[in-house]
PDB file of C-alpha atoms in Angstrom:
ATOM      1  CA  UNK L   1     152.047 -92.446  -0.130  1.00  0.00           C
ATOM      2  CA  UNK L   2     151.928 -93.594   3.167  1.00  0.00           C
ATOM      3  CA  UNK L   3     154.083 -95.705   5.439  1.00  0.00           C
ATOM      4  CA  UNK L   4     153.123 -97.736   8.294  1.00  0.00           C
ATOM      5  CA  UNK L   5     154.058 -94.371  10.935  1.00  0.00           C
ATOM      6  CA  UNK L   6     152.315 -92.060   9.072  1.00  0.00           C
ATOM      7  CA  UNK L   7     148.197 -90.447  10.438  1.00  0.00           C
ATOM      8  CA  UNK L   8     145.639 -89.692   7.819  1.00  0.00           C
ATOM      9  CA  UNK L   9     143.634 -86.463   8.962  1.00  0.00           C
ATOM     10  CA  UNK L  10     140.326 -86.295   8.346  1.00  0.00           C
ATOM     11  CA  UNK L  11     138.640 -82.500   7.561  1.00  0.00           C
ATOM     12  CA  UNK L  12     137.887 -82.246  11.429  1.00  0.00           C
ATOM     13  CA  UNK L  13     141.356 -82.352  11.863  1.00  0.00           C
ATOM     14  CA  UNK L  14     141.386 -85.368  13.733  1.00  0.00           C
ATOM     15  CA  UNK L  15     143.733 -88.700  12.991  1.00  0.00           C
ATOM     16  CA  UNK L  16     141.646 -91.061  10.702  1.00  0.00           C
ATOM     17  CA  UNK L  17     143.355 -94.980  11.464  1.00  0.00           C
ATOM     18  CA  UNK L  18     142.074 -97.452   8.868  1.00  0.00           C
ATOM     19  CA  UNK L  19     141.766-100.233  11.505  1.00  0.00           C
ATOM     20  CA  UNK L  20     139.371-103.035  12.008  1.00  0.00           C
ATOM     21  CA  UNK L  21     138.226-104.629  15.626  1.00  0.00           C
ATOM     22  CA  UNK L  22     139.960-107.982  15.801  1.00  0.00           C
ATOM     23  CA  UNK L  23     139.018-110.385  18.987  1.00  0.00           C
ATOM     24  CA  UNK L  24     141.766-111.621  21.766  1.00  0.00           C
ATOM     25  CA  UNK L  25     140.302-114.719  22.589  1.00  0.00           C
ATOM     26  CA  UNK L  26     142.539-116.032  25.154  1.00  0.00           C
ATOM     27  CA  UNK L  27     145.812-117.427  25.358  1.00  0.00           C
ATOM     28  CA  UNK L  28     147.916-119.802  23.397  1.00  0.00           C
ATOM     29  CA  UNK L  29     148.850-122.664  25.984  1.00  0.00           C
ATOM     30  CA  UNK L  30     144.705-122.302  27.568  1.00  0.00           C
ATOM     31  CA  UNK L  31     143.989-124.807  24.972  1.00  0.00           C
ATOM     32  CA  UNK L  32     141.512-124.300  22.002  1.00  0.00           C
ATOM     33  CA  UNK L  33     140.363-120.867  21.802  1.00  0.00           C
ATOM     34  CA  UNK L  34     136.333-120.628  21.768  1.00  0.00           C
ATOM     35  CA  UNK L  35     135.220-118.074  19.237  1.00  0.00           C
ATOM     36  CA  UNK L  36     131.831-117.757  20.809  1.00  0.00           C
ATOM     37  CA  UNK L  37     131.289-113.421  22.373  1.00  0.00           C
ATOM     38  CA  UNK L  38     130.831-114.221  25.905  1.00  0.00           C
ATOM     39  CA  UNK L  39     134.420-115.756  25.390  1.00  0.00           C
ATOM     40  CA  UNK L  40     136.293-112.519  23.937  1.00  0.00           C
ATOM     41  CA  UNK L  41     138.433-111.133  26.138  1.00  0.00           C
ATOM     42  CA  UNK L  42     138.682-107.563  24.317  1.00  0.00           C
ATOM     43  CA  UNK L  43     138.436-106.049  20.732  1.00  0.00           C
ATOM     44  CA  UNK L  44     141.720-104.746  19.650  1.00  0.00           C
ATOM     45  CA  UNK L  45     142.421-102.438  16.935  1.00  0.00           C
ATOM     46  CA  UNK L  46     144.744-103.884  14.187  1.00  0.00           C
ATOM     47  CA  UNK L  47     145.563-101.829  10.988  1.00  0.00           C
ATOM     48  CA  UNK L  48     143.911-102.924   7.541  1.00  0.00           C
ATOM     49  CA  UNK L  49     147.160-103.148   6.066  1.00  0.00           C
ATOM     50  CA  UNK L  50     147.639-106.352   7.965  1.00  0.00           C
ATOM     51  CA  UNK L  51     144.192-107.687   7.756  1.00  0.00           C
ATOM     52  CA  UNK L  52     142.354-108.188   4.464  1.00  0.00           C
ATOM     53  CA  UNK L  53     138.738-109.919   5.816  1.00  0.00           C
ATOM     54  CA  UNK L  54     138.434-109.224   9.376  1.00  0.00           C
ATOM     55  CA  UNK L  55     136.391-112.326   9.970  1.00  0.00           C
ATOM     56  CA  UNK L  56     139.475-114.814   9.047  1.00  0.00           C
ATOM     57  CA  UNK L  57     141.192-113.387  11.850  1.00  0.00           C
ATOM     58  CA  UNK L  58     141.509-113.492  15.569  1.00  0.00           C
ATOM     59  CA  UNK L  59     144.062-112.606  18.507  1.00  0.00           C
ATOM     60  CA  UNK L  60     145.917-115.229  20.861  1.00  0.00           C
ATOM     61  CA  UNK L  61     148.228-114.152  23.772  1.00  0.00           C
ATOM     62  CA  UNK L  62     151.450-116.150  23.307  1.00  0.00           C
ATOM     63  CA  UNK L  63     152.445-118.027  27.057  1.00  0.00           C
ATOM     64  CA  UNK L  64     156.307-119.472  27.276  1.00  0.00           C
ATOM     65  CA  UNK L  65     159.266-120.010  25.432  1.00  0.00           C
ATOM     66  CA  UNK L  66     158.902-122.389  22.683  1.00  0.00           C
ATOM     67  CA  UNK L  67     159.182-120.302  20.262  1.00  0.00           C
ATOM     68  CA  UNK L  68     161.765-117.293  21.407  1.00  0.00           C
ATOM     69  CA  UNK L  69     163.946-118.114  18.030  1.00  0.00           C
ATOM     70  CA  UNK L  70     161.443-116.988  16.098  1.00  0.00           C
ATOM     71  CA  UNK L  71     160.785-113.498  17.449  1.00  0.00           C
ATOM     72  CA  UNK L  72     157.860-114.506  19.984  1.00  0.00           C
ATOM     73  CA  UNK L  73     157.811-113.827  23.438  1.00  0.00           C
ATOM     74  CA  UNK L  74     155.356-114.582  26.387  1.00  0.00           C
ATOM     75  CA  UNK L  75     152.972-111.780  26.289  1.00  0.00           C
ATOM     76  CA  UNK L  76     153.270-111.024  22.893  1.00  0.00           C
ATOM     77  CA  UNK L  77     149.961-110.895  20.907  1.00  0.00           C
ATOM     78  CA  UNK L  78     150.007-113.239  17.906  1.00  0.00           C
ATOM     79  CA  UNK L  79     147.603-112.292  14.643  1.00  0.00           C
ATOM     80  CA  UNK L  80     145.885-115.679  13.231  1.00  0.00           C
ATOM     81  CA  UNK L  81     144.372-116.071  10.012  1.00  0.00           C
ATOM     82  CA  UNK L  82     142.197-118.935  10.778  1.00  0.00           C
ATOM     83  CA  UNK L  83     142.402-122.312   7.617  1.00  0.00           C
ATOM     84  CA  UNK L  84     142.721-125.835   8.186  1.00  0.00           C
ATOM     85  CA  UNK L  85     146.156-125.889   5.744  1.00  0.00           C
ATOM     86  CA  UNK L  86     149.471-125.262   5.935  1.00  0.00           C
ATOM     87  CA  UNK L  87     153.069-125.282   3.796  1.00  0.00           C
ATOM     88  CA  UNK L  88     156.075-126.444   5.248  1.00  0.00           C
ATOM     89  CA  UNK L  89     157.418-123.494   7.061  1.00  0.00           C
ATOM     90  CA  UNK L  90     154.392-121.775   8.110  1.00  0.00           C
ATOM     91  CA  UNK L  91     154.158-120.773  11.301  1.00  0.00           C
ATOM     92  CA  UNK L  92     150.878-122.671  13.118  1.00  0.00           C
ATOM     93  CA  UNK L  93     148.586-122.658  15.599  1.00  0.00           C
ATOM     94  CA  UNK L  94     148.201-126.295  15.837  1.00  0.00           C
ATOM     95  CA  UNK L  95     145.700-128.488  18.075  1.00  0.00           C
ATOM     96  CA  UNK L  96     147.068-131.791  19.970  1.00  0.00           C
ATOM     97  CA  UNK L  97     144.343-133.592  21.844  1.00  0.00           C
ATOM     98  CA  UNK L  98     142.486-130.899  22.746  1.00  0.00           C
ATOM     99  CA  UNK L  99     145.503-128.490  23.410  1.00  0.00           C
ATOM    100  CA  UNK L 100     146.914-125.604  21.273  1.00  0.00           C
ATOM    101  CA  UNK L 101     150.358-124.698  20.400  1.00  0.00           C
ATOM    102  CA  UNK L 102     152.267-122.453  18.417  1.00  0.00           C
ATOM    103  CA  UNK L 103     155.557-124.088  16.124  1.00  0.00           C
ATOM    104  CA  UNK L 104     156.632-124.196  13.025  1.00  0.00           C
ATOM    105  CA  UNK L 105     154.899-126.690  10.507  1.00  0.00           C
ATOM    106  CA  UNK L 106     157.515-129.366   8.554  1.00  0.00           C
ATOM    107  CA  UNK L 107     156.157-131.756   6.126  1.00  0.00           C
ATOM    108  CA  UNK L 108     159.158-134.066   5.181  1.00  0.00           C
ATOM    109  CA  UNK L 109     156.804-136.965   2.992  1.00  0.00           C
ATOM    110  CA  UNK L 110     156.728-139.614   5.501  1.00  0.00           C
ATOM    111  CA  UNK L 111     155.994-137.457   8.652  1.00  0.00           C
ATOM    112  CA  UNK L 112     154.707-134.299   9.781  1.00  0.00           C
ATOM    113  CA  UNK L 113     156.625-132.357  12.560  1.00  0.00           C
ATOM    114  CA  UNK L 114     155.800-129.230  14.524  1.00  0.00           C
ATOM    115  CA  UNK L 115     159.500-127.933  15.397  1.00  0.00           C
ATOM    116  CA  UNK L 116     159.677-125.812  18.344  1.00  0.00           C
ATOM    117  CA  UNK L 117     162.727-122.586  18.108  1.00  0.00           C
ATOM    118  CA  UNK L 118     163.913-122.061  21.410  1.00  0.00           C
ATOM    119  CA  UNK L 119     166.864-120.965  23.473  1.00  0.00           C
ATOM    120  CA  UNK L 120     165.505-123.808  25.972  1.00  0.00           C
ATOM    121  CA  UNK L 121     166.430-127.167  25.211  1.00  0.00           C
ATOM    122  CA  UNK L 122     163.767-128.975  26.926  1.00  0.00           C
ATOM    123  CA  UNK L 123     161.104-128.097  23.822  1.00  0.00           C
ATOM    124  CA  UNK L 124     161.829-130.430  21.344  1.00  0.00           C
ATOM    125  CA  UNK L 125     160.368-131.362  17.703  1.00  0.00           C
ATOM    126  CA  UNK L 126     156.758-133.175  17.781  1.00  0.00           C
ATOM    127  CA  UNK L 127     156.480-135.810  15.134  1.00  0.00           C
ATOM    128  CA  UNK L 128     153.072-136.761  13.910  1.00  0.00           C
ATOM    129  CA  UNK L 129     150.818-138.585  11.752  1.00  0.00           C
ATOM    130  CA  UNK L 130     147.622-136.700  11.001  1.00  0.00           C
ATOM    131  CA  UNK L 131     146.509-137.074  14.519  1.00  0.00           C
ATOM    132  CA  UNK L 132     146.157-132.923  15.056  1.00  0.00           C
ATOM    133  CA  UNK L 133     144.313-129.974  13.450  1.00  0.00           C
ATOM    134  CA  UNK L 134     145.961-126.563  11.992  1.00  0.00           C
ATOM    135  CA  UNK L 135     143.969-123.878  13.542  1.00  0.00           C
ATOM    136  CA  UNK L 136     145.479-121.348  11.750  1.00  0.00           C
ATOM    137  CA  UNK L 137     148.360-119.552  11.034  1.00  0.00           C
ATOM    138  CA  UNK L 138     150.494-116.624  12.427  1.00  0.00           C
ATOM    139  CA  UNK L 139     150.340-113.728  10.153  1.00  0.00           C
ATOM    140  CA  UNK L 140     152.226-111.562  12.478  1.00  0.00           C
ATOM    141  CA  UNK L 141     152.994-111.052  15.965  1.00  0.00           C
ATOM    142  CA  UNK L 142     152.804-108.047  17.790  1.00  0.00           C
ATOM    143  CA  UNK L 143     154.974-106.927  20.944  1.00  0.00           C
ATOM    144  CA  UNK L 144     153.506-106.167  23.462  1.00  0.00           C
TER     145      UNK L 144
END
């Protein structure tokens, strides 16, 4: 059995990765990120262990501080797995009149809130109606 350090060798004696060619599309705070080719920055390699259908996936550079609490720095590269839906608690790429951002999804009944976790105090909670769009949601962030 494997763990994540572990290199398979194939019979050419060469390291065999079981990785799949996921898109960076831009960055986070550049707004909504345009899945079209001429629009990928670069193909990165991400292990299949993390992604399960390539295709529901992309790659987003995260820009500020919003979100430092949780783990996620500017710089860092975060993994999406592209729906439409999310549970209280997830993690989100969210859309806000035409602009993207990254917090954490709270559905309390009566409103919806994307709560920012940061060591700055001048990102605070965003309460909405249904006037935004879940992108997707982070399935993992890598440091970069």
């Amino acid at each position: 059995m494997l763990d994540g350090n572990q290199a398979v060798f194939n019979t050419n004696n060469t390291v065999k990765t079981d990785t799949v060619s996921i898109p960076l599309v831009g960055s986070v705070a550049c707004g909504l990120p345009i899945f079209a080719e001429e629009h990928i920055e670069a193909k990165i390699e991400v292990s299949t262990k993390l992604v399960k259908k390539p295709s529901d996936y992309f790659l987003l550079r995260a820009t500020g501080d919003s979100m430092n609490k949780k783990g996620i720095n500017s710089g860092d590269l975060l993994l999406i797995k592209r729906q439409h839906t999310a549970e209280t608690g997830d993690l989100v790429l969210a859309l806000l009149d035409d602009e993207a951002t990254v917090k954490e999804f709270i559905n309390n009944g009566s409103n919806l809130v994307l709560k920012p976790h940061s060591t700055n105090p001048k990102h605070q909670p965003i309460i909405l109606t249904t006037d935004f769009k879940v992108q997707g949601i982070v399935a993992d962030v890598i440091k970069m």
